[in-house]
Tab-separated table of C-alpha atoms in Angstrom:
chain	number	residue	atom	x	y	z
A	20	GLY	CA	40.122	170.184	104.032
A	21	GLU	CA	41.388	173.436	105.446
A	22	ASN	CA	39.578	176.696	104.569
A	23	VAL	CA	41.567	179.899	104.787
A	24	GLU	CA	39.882	183.268	104.502
A	25	GLN	CA	41.756	186.517	104.048
A	26	HIS	CA	40.724	190.168	104.399
A	27	PRO	CA	40.793	192.696	102.942
A	28	SER	CA	41.099	191.780	99.279
A	29	THR	CA	42.528	195.199	98.458
A	30	LEU	CA	44.285	197.702	100.674
A	31	SER	CA	45.698	201.118	99.926
A	32	VAL	CA	47.838	202.998	102.419
A	33	GLN	CA	49.937	206.109	102.372
A	34	GLU	CA	53.680	205.638	102.446
A	35	GLY	CA	54.846	205.442	106.023
A	36	ASP	CA	51.541	204.191	107.384
A	37	SER	CA	50.929	200.669	108.668
A	38	ALA	CA	49.100	197.881	106.863
A	39	VAL	CA	47.310	194.966	108.489
A	40	ILE	CA	46.054	191.861	106.723
A	41	LYS	CA	43.990	189.267	108.558
A	42	CYS	CA	43.386	185.574	107.954
A	43	THR	CA	41.272	182.913	109.581
A	44	TYR	CA	41.548	179.165	109.263
A	45	SER	CA	39.189	176.319	109.961
A	46	ASP	CA	41.322	173.298	110.852
A	47	SER	CA	42.536	173.487	114.438
A	48	ALA	CA	45.227	170.948	113.581
A	49	SER	CA	47.026	173.428	111.312
A	50	ASN	CA	50.276	174.401	112.948
A	51	TYR	CA	52.301	176.354	110.410
A	52	PHE	CA	51.279	179.721	108.975
A	53	PRO	CA	53.480	181.373	106.331
A	54	TRP	CA	52.949	184.634	104.519
A	55	TYR	CA	53.968	185.027	100.892
A	56	LYS	CA	54.500	188.140	98.814
A	57	GLN	CA	53.898	188.014	95.084
A	58	GLU	CA	55.014	190.921	92.984
A	59	LEU	CA	53.447	191.377	89.582
A	60	GLY	CA	54.602	188.689	87.180
A	61	LYS	CA	56.819	187.013	89.746
A	62	ARG	CA	56.632	183.925	91.870
A	63	PRO	CA	55.393	184.056	95.487
A	64	GLN	CA	58.166	184.360	98.031
A	65	LEU	CA	58.095	183.696	101.738
A	66	ILE	CA	58.386	186.835	103.843
A	67	ILE	CA	57.606	185.567	107.331
A	68	ASP	CA	56.099	182.541	109.007
A	69	ILE	CA	54.877	181.485	112.417
A	70	ARG	CA	54.276	178.182	114.119
A	71	SER	CA	51.463	177.344	116.473
A	72	ASN	CA	53.687	177.313	119.543
A	73	VAL	CA	54.423	181.025	119.120
A	74	GLY	CA	52.050	183.959	119.453
A	75	GLU	CA	54.040	186.626	117.674
A	76	LYS	CA	57.069	186.947	115.454
A	77	LYS	CA	58.776	190.034	114.129
A	78	ASP	CA	61.316	190.676	111.399
A	79	GLN	CA	62.212	194.351	110.996
A	80	ARG	CA	59.109	196.093	109.614
A	81	ILE	CA	57.084	192.906	109.335
A	82	ALA	CA	55.327	191.077	112.146
A	83	VAL	CA	52.863	188.245	112.369
A	84	THR	CA	50.520	187.426	115.250
A	85	LEU	CA	48.667	184.195	115.853
A	86	ASN	CA	45.622	183.504	117.989
A	87	LYS	CA	45.175	179.738	118.106
A	88	THR	CA	41.994	179.863	120.143
A	89	ALA	CA	40.255	182.113	117.669
A	90	LYS	CA	42.038	180.506	114.713
A	91	HIS	CA	43.211	183.701	113.159
A	92	PHE	CA	46.534	185.252	112.318
A	93	SER	CA	47.554	188.639	110.996
A	94	LEU	CA	50.352	190.287	109.060
A	95	HIS	CA	51.488	193.722	110.146
A	96	ILE	CA	53.698	195.922	107.984
A	97	THR	CA	54.912	199.147	109.559
A	98	GLU	CA	56.444	202.182	107.873
A	99	THR	CA	55.224	200.996	104.506
A	100	GLN	CA	57.221	201.780	101.388
A	101	PRO	CA	56.214	201.755	97.698
A	102	GLU	CA	58.197	198.554	97.180
A	103	ASP	CA	55.854	196.839	99.637
A	104	SER	CA	53.158	197.076	96.958
A	105	ALA	CA	52.307	193.503	95.952
A	106	VAL	CA	49.799	190.744	96.538
A	107	TYR	CA	50.150	189.055	99.906
A	108	PHE	CA	48.935	185.544	100.610
A	109	CYS	CA	48.516	183.850	103.940
A	110	ALA	CA	48.545	180.080	104.172
A	111	ALA	CA	47.921	177.317	106.657
A	112	SER	CA	49.492	173.904	106.773
A	113	LEU	CA	49.687	170.872	108.980
A	114	GLY	CA	53.421	170.850	108.320
A	115	ASN	CA	55.558	167.804	107.606
A	116	GLY	CA	54.968	167.975	103.876
A	117	ASN	CA	51.241	168.344	104.079
A	118	GLN	CA	49.308	170.595	101.773
A	119	PHE	CA	49.433	174.344	102.040
A	120	TYR	CA	46.092	176.087	101.714
A	121	PHE	CA	46.241	179.709	100.690
A	122	GLY	CA	44.022	182.653	101.475
A	123	THR	CA	42.426	184.642	98.688
A	124	GLY	CA	45.159	187.251	98.644
A	125	THR	CA	45.376	190.942	99.458
A	126	SER	CA	46.503	193.443	96.872
A	127	LEU	CA	48.435	196.088	98.788
A	128	THR	CA	49.166	199.458	97.220
A	129	VAL	CA	51.446	201.889	98.992
A	130	ILE	CA	50.868	205.402	97.727
A	131	PRO	CA	54.020	207.559	97.665
B	14	GLY	CA	67.425	179.746	99.057
B	15	ALA	CA	66.373	176.684	97.129
B	16	VAL	CA	65.419	177.067	93.470
B	17	VAL	CA	62.445	175.606	91.664
B	18	SER	CA	62.390	175.882	87.892
B	19	GLN	CA	59.235	175.569	85.846
B	20	HIS	CA	59.028	175.131	82.094
B	21	PRO	CA	57.607	176.378	79.808
B	22	SER	CA	56.824	179.831	81.125
B	23	ARG	CA	54.306	180.435	78.368
B	24	VAL	CA	52.526	178.020	76.072
B	25	ILE	CA	49.772	178.432	73.531
B	26	CYS	CA	47.996	175.401	72.196
B	27	LYS	CA	44.977	174.458	70.162
B	28	SER	CA	41.848	173.138	71.764
B	29	GLY	CA	41.944	169.348	72.068
B	30	THR	CA	45.701	169.029	72.356
B	31	SER	CA	47.706	168.144	75.452
B	32	VAL	CA	50.317	170.259	77.162
B	33	LYS	CA	53.022	169.165	79.591
B	34	ILE	CA	54.497	171.468	82.218
B	35	GLU	CA	57.659	170.532	84.078
B	36	CYS	CA	58.641	171.474	87.596
B	37	ARG	CA	62.198	170.859	88.742
B	38	SER	CA	63.925	171.391	92.053
B	39	LEU	CA	67.394	172.451	90.976
B	40	ASP	CA	69.476	172.203	94.121
B	41	PHE	CA	67.450	170.052	96.484
B	42	GLN	CA	65.375	166.915	96.555
B	43	ALA	CA	61.633	167.213	96.888
B	44	THR	CA	59.615	164.185	97.883
B	45	THR	CA	56.501	166.285	97.609
B	46	MET	CA	55.580	168.951	95.115
B	47	PHE	CA	52.381	170.914	94.861
B	48	TRP	CA	50.535	172.161	91.793
B	49	TYR	CA	48.465	175.313	91.970
B	50	ARG	CA	46.270	177.169	89.551
B	51	GLN	CA	46.012	180.927	89.778
B	52	PHE	CA	43.364	183.032	88.094
B	53	PRO	CA	43.981	186.745	87.429
B	54	LYS	CA	44.095	188.671	90.683
B	55	LYS	CA	43.002	185.549	92.519
B	56	SER	CA	44.513	183.216	95.035
B	57	LEU	CA	46.535	180.078	94.549
B	58	MET	CA	44.153	177.164	94.252
B	59	LEU	CA	45.725	173.875	95.235
B	60	MET	CA	45.083	171.314	92.526
B	61	ALA	CA	47.068	168.324	93.684
B	62	THR	CA	49.945	167.084	95.752
B	63	SER	CA	52.566	165.230	93.787
B	64	ASN	CA	54.349	162.426	95.619
B	65	GLU	CA	57.547	160.913	94.305
B	66	GLY	CA	57.054	157.288	93.328
B	67	SER	CA	53.335	157.182	94.032
B	68	LYS	CA	50.053	158.542	92.777
B	69	ALA	CA	49.236	162.191	93.184
B	70	THR	CA	46.591	163.312	95.636
B	71	TYR	CA	44.000	165.500	93.985
B	72	GLU	CA	41.882	168.148	95.636
B	73	GLN	CA	38.132	167.896	95.457
B	74	GLY	CA	36.784	169.054	92.135
B	75	VAL	CA	40.025	168.558	90.217
B	76	GLU	CA	39.768	165.921	87.492
B	77	LYS	CA	42.695	163.535	87.747
B	78	ASP	CA	42.191	162.290	84.197
B	79	LYS	CA	42.258	165.862	82.963
B	80	PHE	CA	45.319	166.963	84.878
B	81	LEU	CA	47.819	164.133	84.841
B	82	ILE	CA	50.626	164.398	87.350
B	83	ASN	CA	53.787	162.358	87.315
B	84	HIS	CA	56.533	162.591	89.919
B	85	ALA	CA	59.105	160.174	88.597
B	86	SER	CA	62.119	161.462	90.493
B	87	LEU	CA	62.994	163.482	93.562
B	88	THR	CA	63.654	166.540	91.433
B	89	LEU	CA	60.971	166.435	88.739
B	90	SER	CA	57.203	166.569	88.662
B	91	THR	CA	55.138	167.077	85.530
B	92	LEU	CA	51.596	168.287	84.989
B	93	THR	CA	49.920	167.341	81.727
B	94	VAL	CA	46.738	169.128	80.770
B	95	THR	CA	44.987	166.652	78.518
B	96	SER	CA	42.539	167.555	75.760
B	97	ALA	CA	42.866	171.193	76.681
B	98	HIS	CA	39.955	173.567	76.300
B	99	PRO	CA	39.811	177.362	76.492
B	100	GLU	CA	38.535	177.187	80.064
B	101	ASP	CA	41.801	175.495	81.013
B	102	SER	CA	43.627	178.701	80.151
B	103	SER	CA	45.263	179.848	83.335
B	104	PHE	CA	48.483	180.375	85.245
B	105	TYR	CA	49.792	177.119	86.659
B	106	ILE	CA	52.452	177.238	89.321
B	107	CYS	CA	54.294	174.491	91.141
B	108	SER	CA	56.001	174.516	94.491
B	109	ALA	CA	58.196	172.185	96.468
B	110	ARG	CA	59.516	171.591	99.924
B	111	GLU	CA	62.946	170.179	100.518
B	112	THR	CA	62.867	166.561	101.668
B	113	GLY	CA	63.506	166.465	105.372
B	114	SER	CA	62.701	170.144	105.822
B	115	ALA	CA	59.722	169.555	108.083
B	116	ASN	CA	61.120	171.982	110.598
B	117	THR	CA	61.477	174.888	108.191
B	118	GLY	CA	58.320	174.326	106.218
B	119	GLU	CA	59.158	176.828	103.518
B	120	LEU	CA	57.595	176.325	100.119
B	121	PHE	CA	59.646	177.325	97.096
B	122	PHE	CA	57.716	178.283	93.999
B	123	GLY	CA	58.452	177.886	90.336
B	124	GLU	CA	58.130	180.800	87.944
B	125	GLY	CA	54.724	179.647	86.795
B	126	SER	CA	53.413	178.653	83.369
B	127	ARG	CA	50.889	180.727	81.467
B	128	LEU	CA	48.696	178.400	79.415
B	129	THR	CA	46.493	179.793	76.663
B	130	VAL	CA	44.178	177.416	74.835
B	131	LEU	CA	42.812	178.713	71.566
């Protein structure tokens, strides 16, 4: 099956700085890469996603980049705010109802 | 967005008993639901894929006789932890995709169920 690795496991940044989380995947057939944010005690929620036919996608302060050749994708959060503090998970999927495999998670702390 | 409801949110049971967790898609139909296990400060480990009207597909290392999954309708999947032991204590969370949503791909998660086996 798919193997998704995520780095770093923990990340602390000052408010206003940028945060970058990186993931790699093993199955070249994976074509859908979502990012989920899980706040303490809450369910994971989708924040942004990207498909394999796109190299970059941006939504306000959040952006995701994908390098299919190298099989890695990254989450970029700019102008971080304390409410961005959470655990972030990347995932890879073949799409069409196939399984989602999650990375190990990154605990982001934004220091006011 | 779509809503997935999971019940119970917390359950405590004695060792050797069985516990059933329900996962419901409230406002959409889900042909496929996924069951994950999450350890403290750890990732979501896929346990099995629940398919409506057919047998679940289990990930390697997950005992199908231990974790019984039933997906009897397009809106309900259940996970039964049989003969629970303390090492089964964990946070179990389900997710679902809307049937026919292949283009969107978004997974919707339930609230999760905290199982404690004494």
